[in-house]
Amino acid sequence: MNSEVQIPVWLPFLLLFSSLFFLMKKKIGAKRRTRSNQLPPGPPKLPIIGNLHQLGSLPHRSLQQLSKKYGPVMLLQLGSVPTLVVSSAKTAQQVLKTYDLECCSRPLLAATGRLSYSYLDVAFTPYGKHWKEMRKICLLELLSVKRVQSFRFIREEEVALMIDSISQSSSSGNPVNLSYKSMSLNMEVICRVAFGKSFRDGGLDVRKFQGLVQEAFSIMGSFSASDFFPRVGRFIDRITGMHGRLQRIFHDLDLFYQEVIDDHLRSERHKQEEDDDIIDVLLKIKKNQTDSSALQITHDHIKAITMNIFFAGVETGAAVVEWVMAELARNPRVMKKAQEEIRNHIGEKGKISESDIDQLQYLKLVVKEALRFHPPGAFLIPRESRSQFTINGYNVYPKTLIYVNVWAIGRDPESWENPGQFYPERFIDSPLDYKGHHFEFLPFGAGRRGCPGMNMGLLMVELALANLLYHFDWKLPNGLKEEDLNMEEAAGLSNHVKQALVLVPTKHQ
Ligand code: HEM
């Protein structure tokens, strides 16, 4: 018997193969590690949900805290979506200026997709030819200086009506819910600008539309599983009722918009050009387009862009008025100084019109400070990367969701002295403005996707505030002390006070 151990002929091959496989695996692993070493740092993540549990109810605050540990460029995993969070002026400049072209798309989300008629709008549509055409219409036709001026009488009339209604409360010593007043004012103005109709005129169902817009706001600001778990999310959204709710809101808003469009088509022939509202302008563009026009506008485009104007214009302006009044109620020195400036300039005139606003320099500083301290869009409108780029030496890959935490940047001690103090004087002799060139101060965003409605938004806010401060003295209700005023923020799409702001007006003689 042969005592030699027989070695199967395939064994050396197997050994060779497995060592090769091991070496290759090691090499691939090393490659992967090098690549992931170049990814931005971020907190450890849980299986499936990633870092979703770390967002909390006020994500701008939670992410500010995380950025203190992981730095101004962080990578999180929200469900299956890689998410870049930038939290300093320098890194915001890279995203919004150096790599603006790489970072100027928008993510596809369930709520914005449905409510924008599958991205026929401008604000939520991804970057591309369609967005360029829609943005051109916005800048040249809908929000141009001339068009915004043509709506001046609407703003002045609506502010005067608000002042009248507050006068009635003041004569009976009743407190006024300023959160509600500023929201209604913005809603009325945008409604007249967009539809040419006031809710007061009847015909349109005010309460229903206001309710729908607020519901739509809330659904856009809430968590939709399909945004973070594309495979199973739709199923989850159906079980939780999210999907049904979104369909119902879309359907009801659509009926409303259609009613407004039909109404405009019926009355088209009787209108002067200078009385055109946004729907008139869009219907004219649609009527005059030819087969070779770059964009073929349909009624759905008109509805989608109208939705943007409501969502971008109403909540933002209302939030700024609300935060300014809350900060002034907490800072009587600033309130007094702003009132003295306004009353000295306006004197006995009795009402403030838009042409007076340019003289009110301190009021402008107060508004700036509120925009720094409480920017309505804490993360701008979220963006999505289109191609790979490198930020602070870290790689960011295409289809990464991007949050620019402008709320945290406005409170960054690297950029601001005493950032936690509401101090409008910080802007005296300062070159800083909000037009998107100073990256420590970005309430309107910057770059290609920066806000095209800034001019209109500011005119509305400044006029409302100037009148509120000219006509009334304001105090806190029920002997509440300044330091006890609740400045908590509400969770949601835009940054509002959590508890409605209620103040007691006294008519200034
Ligand atoms: C004080 C009031 C306002 C504030 C604070 C504000 C803020 C913003 C911010 C932060 C963005 C995102 C910018 C970015 O991603 O870089 C934005 C976009 C936008 N805003 Fe405003 N906004 C205001 C008023 C308005 C008004 C009155 C309108 C129109 C009636 C408007 C229309 C838009 C539109 C259409 C976009 C999307 C632009 C795009 O994606 O190309 N905004 N706004």
XYZ file of C-alpha atoms and ligand atoms in Angstrom:
552
model
C 0.000 0.000 0.000
C 1.299 3.371 -0.889
C 1.647 5.383 2.391
C 2.099 8.696 0.620
C -0.798 11.109 1.140
C -2.426 11.765 -2.141
C -2.859 15.498 -2.754
C -5.865 16.147 -4.967
C -4.767 17.865 -8.140
C -7.331 20.690 -7.641
C -6.058 21.655 -4.146
C -3.135 23.879 -5.247
C -5.485 25.599 -7.656
C -8.019 26.134 -4.847
C -5.311 27.531 -2.537
C -4.015 29.785 -5.259
C -7.532 30.948 -6.110
C -8.521 31.644 -2.484
C -5.286 33.534 -1.780
C -5.864 35.590 -4.898
C -9.462 36.203 -3.820
C -8.293 37.221 -0.319
C -5.711 39.601 -1.759
C -8.230 41.094 -4.164
C -10.789 41.503 -1.408
C -8.181 43.229 0.723
C -7.338 45.527 -2.129
C -10.985 46.307 -2.877
C -11.578 46.853 0.859
C -8.608 49.191 1.004
C -9.915 51.015 -2.060
C -13.345 51.299 -0.487
C -11.854 52.540 2.762
C -9.809 55.178 0.935
C -12.925 56.277 -0.850
C -15.033 56.353 2.308
C -12.158 58.106 4.085
C -12.742 60.916 1.643
C -16.417 61.114 2.549
C -17.354 63.884 4.983
C -17.512 62.825 8.626
C -20.823 62.227 10.311
C -22.486 60.528 13.264
C -22.698 56.708 13.320
C -25.882 55.449 11.737
C -28.413 52.755 12.581
C -29.369 50.013 10.130
C -32.209 50.998 7.748
C -33.082 54.394 9.272
C -29.508 55.719 9.227
C -29.491 59.039 11.112
C -33.190 59.867 10.791
C -33.693 59.469 14.540
C -31.170 62.270 15.154
C -33.149 64.980 13.347
C -35.542 65.575 16.252
C -38.520 67.907 16.013
C -36.388 70.949 15.127
C -33.788 69.579 12.675
C -31.926 72.917 12.268
C -31.129 72.845 15.987
C -30.243 69.122 16.120
C -27.975 69.459 13.082
C -26.317 72.548 14.545
C -25.438 70.494 17.643
C -24.120 67.608 15.520
C -22.007 69.999 13.452
C -20.269 71.164 16.640
C -18.966 67.610 16.974
C -18.488 66.576 13.320
C -17.644 69.899 11.697
C -19.183 72.301 9.151
C -19.346 69.600 6.453
C -21.189 66.486 7.624
C -22.599 63.476 5.864
C -25.692 61.839 7.261
C -27.750 58.977 5.962
C -31.471 59.748 6.083
C -33.039 56.366 5.420
C -31.414 55.461 2.129
C -30.589 59.054 1.163
C -27.042 60.389 1.662
C -27.399 63.919 3.033
C -24.751 66.613 3.147
C -25.190 69.279 5.826
C -23.118 72.459 5.652
C -23.089 74.788 8.644
C -20.544 77.576 8.115
C -20.226 80.616 5.871
C -17.158 79.186 4.112
C -18.729 75.837 3.294
C -22.017 77.506 2.268
C -19.995 79.622 -0.163
C -18.571 76.469 -1.707
C -22.005 74.904 -2.145
C -23.834 78.043 -3.317
C -21.074 79.729 -5.322
C -18.029 77.606 -6.173
C -20.121 74.480 -6.840
C -23.470 76.148 -7.485
C -23.874 74.359 -10.803
C -23.168 70.998 -9.162
C -25.571 71.743 -6.270
C -28.505 73.548 -7.875
C -30.971 70.740 -8.395
C -33.864 69.833 -6.118
C -34.698 66.372 -4.776
C -37.787 64.529 -5.999
C -40.118 64.386 -2.995
C -43.610 62.923 -2.701
C -45.431 66.073 -1.531
C -43.656 68.649 -3.679
C -43.930 66.349 -6.702
C -47.695 65.932 -6.359
C -48.474 69.543 -5.491
C -46.299 70.837 -8.351
C -48.098 68.684 -10.983
C -44.982 66.486 -11.301
C -42.498 69.369 -11.200
C -44.076 71.798 -13.670
C -43.238 74.604 -11.215
C -40.034 76.572 -10.551
C -39.176 76.127 -6.854
C -39.258 72.333 -6.522
C -38.379 71.297 -10.037
C -34.933 69.750 -10.623
C -32.362 71.813 -12.512
C -32.724 71.707 -16.297
C -34.262 73.362 -19.345
C -37.752 73.418 -17.869
C -36.561 75.137 -14.682
C -34.597 77.728 -16.698
C -37.671 78.658 -18.732
C -39.939 78.816 -15.698
C -37.439 80.903 -13.759
C -37.174 83.306 -16.708
C -40.958 83.768 -16.624
C -40.769 84.404 -12.873
C -38.004 86.992 -13.154
C -39.152 88.799 -16.281
C -42.927 88.580 -16.055
C -44.204 87.755 -12.598
C -41.739 89.223 -10.094
C -40.059 91.991 -12.100
C -39.633 95.373 -10.383
C -42.350 96.832 -12.626
C -44.832 94.050 -11.895
C -44.168 94.160 -8.149
C -44.718 97.947 -8.240
C -48.021 97.438 -10.011
C -49.247 95.570 -6.917
C -48.334 98.433 -4.576
C -51.928 99.620 -4.107
C -52.925 96.089 -3.028
C -50.265 96.000 -0.303
C -51.163 99.486 0.922
C -54.909 98.770 0.953
C -54.535 95.482 2.776
C -52.178 96.924 5.403
C -54.634 99.809 5.994
C -57.441 97.271 6.486
C -55.345 95.330 8.989
C -54.603 98.540 10.911
C -58.352 99.372 10.996
C -59.209 95.985 12.399
C -56.477 96.242 15.069
C -57.767 99.742 15.963
C -61.087 98.176 16.879
C -59.392 95.756 19.273
C -57.274 98.521 20.728
C -60.260 100.710 21.517
C -61.747 97.891 23.597
C -58.368 97.012 25.162
C -58.420 93.502 23.652
C -55.228 91.609 22.877
C -54.459 90.869 19.226
C -53.206 87.597 17.809
C -50.392 88.974 15.649
C -49.478 85.557 14.250
C -52.972 85.272 12.810
C -53.018 88.896 11.606
C -49.727 88.644 9.756
C -50.695 85.324 8.171
C -54.092 86.688 7.020
C -52.467 89.856 5.675
C -49.968 87.909 3.573
C -52.629 85.498 2.424
C -54.939 88.332 1.322
C -52.157 90.175 -0.491
C -50.860 87.109 -2.326
C -54.408 86.069 -3.152
C -55.138 89.432 -4.778
C -51.750 89.496 -6.514
C -52.166 85.977 -7.869
C -55.921 85.689 -8.450
C -57.018 89.322 -8.601
C -59.602 88.531 -5.929
C -59.864 89.124 -2.249
C -61.312 86.518 -0.006
C -63.545 89.278 1.276
C -65.179 89.627 -2.162
C -66.930 86.301 -1.597
C -67.134 83.865 -4.479
C -63.966 82.109 -3.402
C -64.334 79.948 -0.351
C -61.859 81.721 1.938
C -61.800 79.429 4.870
C -61.546 76.352 2.715
C -58.645 77.696 0.659
C -56.744 79.009 3.685
C -57.255 75.657 5.391
C -56.019 73.820 2.287
C -52.892 75.963 1.970
C -52.063 75.376 5.630
C -52.662 71.646 5.290
C -50.410 71.607 2.243
C -47.739 73.468 4.225
C -47.984 70.955 6.989
C -47.756 67.968 4.629
C -44.716 69.451 2.878
C -43.048 69.945 6.250
C -43.835 66.466 7.568
C -42.079 63.152 7.149
C -42.971 61.114 4.095
C -41.556 57.579 4.144
C -41.276 57.376 0.351
C -38.766 60.267 0.374
C -36.293 58.265 2.445
C -37.169 54.642 1.658
C -37.962 54.613 -2.062
C -38.740 50.882 -2.174
C -41.083 50.355 0.769
C -41.894 53.996 1.508
C -44.889 54.217 -0.798
C -46.424 51.253 0.946
C -45.787 52.818 4.372
C -47.286 56.153 3.219
C -50.431 54.323 2.163
C -50.725 52.593 5.531
C -50.132 55.795 7.516
C -52.687 57.712 5.432
C -50.052 60.166 4.167
C -50.688 59.225 0.557
C -54.477 59.634 0.849
C -54.110 62.979 2.596
C -51.807 64.275 -0.115
C -54.167 63.123 -2.884
C -57.117 64.841 -1.214
C -55.256 68.137 -0.720
C -54.028 68.037 -4.306
C -57.516 67.331 -5.629
C -59.159 70.145 -3.616
C -56.453 72.681 -4.522
C -56.717 71.670 -8.157
C -60.474 72.310 -8.178
C -59.863 75.703 -6.612
C -57.175 76.732 -9.134
C -59.345 75.530 -12.026
C -62.246 77.626 -10.778
C -59.964 80.682 -10.669
C -58.618 80.013 -14.192
C -62.143 79.520 -15.621
C -63.227 82.722 -13.951
C -60.299 84.601 -15.565
C -61.030 83.129 -18.980
C -64.628 84.344 -18.728
C -63.676 87.916 -17.781
C -60.587 88.180 -20.031
C -61.990 90.717 -22.486
C -62.999 93.324 -19.895
C -59.568 93.846 -18.311
C -56.974 96.630 -18.598
C -53.365 95.488 -18.815
C -52.312 97.411 -15.708
C -54.866 95.451 -13.677
C -53.318 92.110 -14.639
C -52.794 89.632 -11.845
C -50.452 86.644 -12.011
C -53.064 84.335 -13.557
C -53.817 86.955 -16.265
C -50.114 87.235 -17.106
C -49.689 83.478 -17.329
C -52.835 83.042 -19.426
C -51.540 85.693 -21.831
C -48.190 83.899 -22.144
C -50.092 80.702 -22.865
C -52.303 82.389 -25.455
C -49.389 84.057 -27.291
C -47.082 81.053 -27.389
C -46.280 79.473 -30.718
C -45.253 75.939 -31.634
C -41.624 77.081 -31.523
C -41.874 78.591 -27.999
C -39.241 77.103 -25.680
C -41.921 76.012 -23.229
C -45.483 74.985 -23.980
C -47.441 76.358 -21.028
C -50.567 74.454 -19.992
C -53.115 75.070 -17.248
C -51.120 72.666 -15.084
C -48.021 74.884 -15.402
C -50.141 77.857 -14.308
C -51.456 75.945 -11.314
C -47.977 74.737 -10.352
C -46.433 78.197 -10.429
C -49.392 79.666 -8.529
C -48.778 77.045 -5.862
C -45.139 78.253 -5.603
C -46.184 81.855 -5.202
C -48.505 80.935 -2.349
C -46.083 78.634 -0.614
C -43.020 80.819 -1.076
C -44.769 84.124 -0.477
C -47.297 83.657 2.321
C -45.566 81.784 5.139
C -42.192 83.483 4.742
C -43.489 87.059 4.958
C -45.876 86.168 7.800
C -43.036 84.534 9.744
C -40.763 87.585 9.447
C -43.465 89.997 10.722
C -44.240 87.615 13.578
C -40.579 87.220 14.654
C -39.861 90.958 14.436
C -42.848 91.767 16.650
C -41.887 89.010 19.115
C -38.295 90.279 19.330
C -39.473 93.878 19.766
C -41.851 92.838 22.537
C -38.860 91.230 24.263
C -36.570 94.209 23.600
C -38.411 97.427 24.562
C -35.297 99.519 23.811
C -35.325 98.404 20.165
C -39.121 98.786 19.928
C -38.918 102.364 21.235
C -36.064 103.298 18.919
C -37.877 101.909 15.865
C -41.122 103.675 16.811
C -39.357 106.998 17.384
C -37.700 106.822 13.996
C -40.979 106.058 12.245
C -43.009 108.664 14.132
C -40.362 111.362 13.662
C -40.234 110.783 9.931
C -43.930 110.364 9.284
C -45.189 112.924 11.783
C -48.892 113.686 11.519
C -49.322 112.182 8.078
C -51.573 109.501 9.477
C -50.469 106.589 7.302
C -47.282 105.175 5.861
C -46.980 104.384 2.196
C -44.263 102.451 0.422
C -42.468 105.604 -0.690
C -41.819 106.440 2.988
C -40.043 103.187 3.736
C -36.646 104.142 2.312
C -36.234 106.754 5.045
C -36.734 104.199 7.805
C -33.147 103.015 8.150
C -33.424 101.618 11.662
C -36.517 99.596 10.759
C -34.508 98.069 7.925
C -31.784 97.068 10.395
C -34.420 95.479 12.645
C -35.737 93.417 9.726
C -32.194 92.366 8.795
C -31.486 91.265 12.331
C -34.716 89.221 12.426
C -33.733 87.572 9.130
C -30.346 86.656 10.615
C -31.776 85.348 13.869
C -34.921 83.686 12.523
C -34.564 82.946 8.790
C -37.923 81.507 7.644
C -36.201 78.834 5.540
C -33.746 77.362 8.046
C -32.269 75.034 5.378
C -33.217 77.094 2.274
C -35.221 74.836 -0.042
C -33.276 71.554 0.056
C -30.985 70.999 -2.912
C -29.579 67.917 -4.596
C -26.126 67.432 -6.130
C -25.998 66.800 -9.869
C -22.406 65.627 -10.138
C -19.412 64.818 -7.984
C -17.486 67.614 -6.282
C -15.037 68.017 -3.417
C -15.645 70.199 -0.401
C -12.978 70.705 2.309
C -11.177 67.703 0.803
C -14.244 65.433 1.070
C -16.016 63.854 -1.863
C -19.704 64.434 -2.446
C -21.403 62.178 -4.990
C -24.345 62.864 -7.303
C -27.888 62.544 -5.888
C -26.827 63.680 -2.431
C -29.465 65.724 -0.613
C -27.980 69.063 0.521
C -29.052 71.072 3.546
C -27.451 74.494 4.011
C -28.172 75.271 7.656
C -28.552 79.050 7.296
C -30.161 79.177 10.740
C -26.946 77.822 12.298
C -24.747 80.012 10.061
C -26.615 83.129 11.239
C -25.724 82.175 14.827
C -22.152 81.026 14.230
C -19.733 82.793 16.639
C -17.053 82.512 13.925
C -19.057 84.982 11.841
C -21.024 87.003 14.391
C -20.201 88.781 17.623
C -22.667 87.864 20.388
C -24.764 85.868 17.940
C -27.412 85.037 20.562
C -28.316 88.685 21.091
C -30.985 90.484 19.043
C -29.016 93.621 18.209
C -29.962 95.473 14.981
C -27.104 97.982 15.496
C -24.653 95.252 14.417
C -25.554 96.136 10.814
C -24.738 99.865 11.126
C -21.868 100.641 8.737
C -21.689 96.957 7.864
C -21.483 95.981 4.192
C -23.420 92.762 4.906
C -26.642 92.342 2.977
C -29.015 89.507 2.194
C -28.674 89.509 -1.575
C -26.655 86.303 -1.688
C -23.116 87.706 -1.765
C -22.358 87.353 1.955
C -22.432 83.746 2.962
C -22.775 84.358 6.690
C -26.205 85.864 5.987
C -28.414 83.873 3.604
C -32.118 84.321 4.423
C -32.965 84.365 0.690
C -30.390 81.771 -0.380
C -27.857 82.487 -3.123
C -26.761 81.437 -6.579
C -28.942 80.106 -9.351
C -31.757 79.011 -7.013
C -31.736 82.164 -4.839
C -35.151 83.677 -4.056
C -36.630 85.631 -6.989
C -39.348 87.128 -4.726
C -37.038 88.923 -2.282
C -38.071 92.402 -3.379
C -41.777 91.623 -3.107
C -41.340 89.850 0.239
C -39.404 92.727 1.803
C -41.801 95.421 0.594
C -44.658 93.585 2.251
C -42.832 92.953 5.518
C -41.462 96.495 5.904
C -44.769 98.180 5.095
C -46.693 96.020 7.555
C -44.169 96.552 10.351
C -43.844 100.302 9.790
C -47.626 100.681 10.108
C -47.945 98.394 13.131
C -45.265 100.389 14.936
C -46.487 103.817 13.847
C -50.118 103.383 14.856
C -49.820 101.420 18.098
C -47.833 100.973 21.252
C -47.561 97.299 22.110
C -47.332 95.519 25.417
C -47.371 91.949 26.624
C -50.728 90.611 27.904
C -51.596 89.685 31.508
C -48.524 91.271 33.083
C -46.226 88.820 31.241
C -42.574 89.793 31.615
C -40.350 90.256 28.551
C -38.075 87.403 29.555
C -41.081 85.054 29.890
C -42.296 85.505 26.318
C -42.301 82.096 24.650
C -39.812 82.220 21.756
C -39.969 78.495 20.973
C -40.125 77.542 17.306
C -42.780 75.383 15.711
C -41.774 72.295 13.753
C -42.568 72.593 10.053
C -41.612 73.806 6.631
C -40.839 77.356 7.681
C -39.562 78.721 10.941
C -42.497 80.171 12.974
C -43.154 80.888 16.635
C -44.675 77.841 18.292
C -47.198 79.648 20.429
C -49.212 82.353 18.630
C -47.858 85.816 19.408
C -50.484 87.786 21.316
C -49.872 91.448 22.216
C -52.046 94.295 23.475
C -52.163 97.368 21.210
C -52.810 100.927 22.404
C -53.558 103.463 19.692
C -50.784 106.028 19.439
C -52.163 109.560 19.321
C -39.417 87.508 3.359
C -39.875 86.736 2.414
C -39.143 85.606 1.734
C -38.099 84.820 2.168
C -37.352 84.926 3.491
C -37.810 83.874 1.109
C -36.809 82.913 1.159
C -36.530 82.009 0.132
C -35.493 81.007 0.196
C -34.569 80.763 1.379
C -35.510 80.324 -0.977
C -34.588 79.159 -1.382
C -33.331 79.719 -1.992
C -32.258 78.713 -2.310
O -32.521 77.512 -2.441
O -31.098 79.167 -2.422
C -36.558 80.886 -1.794
C -36.873 80.464 -3.055
C -37.935 80.942 -3.770
N -38.754 81.996 -3.417
Fe -38.620 83.134 -1.755
N -38.672 84.090 0.067
C -39.498 85.129 0.402
C -40.514 85.675 -0.368
C -40.885 85.213 -1.600
C -41.983 85.741 -2.370
C -42.890 86.900 -1.935
C -42.046 85.011 -3.522
C -43.007 85.117 -4.674
C -44.160 85.680 -4.647
C -40.972 84.025 -3.474
C -40.716 83.099 -4.456
C -39.702 82.154 -4.407
C -39.475 81.146 -5.445
C -40.305 80.960 -6.726
C -38.358 80.392 -5.054
C -37.711 79.227 -5.781
C -36.572 79.681 -6.677
C -35.930 78.550 -7.465
O -35.936 77.402 -7.007
O -35.420 78.825 -8.556
N -40.296 84.188 -2.293
N -37.156 81.931 -1.088
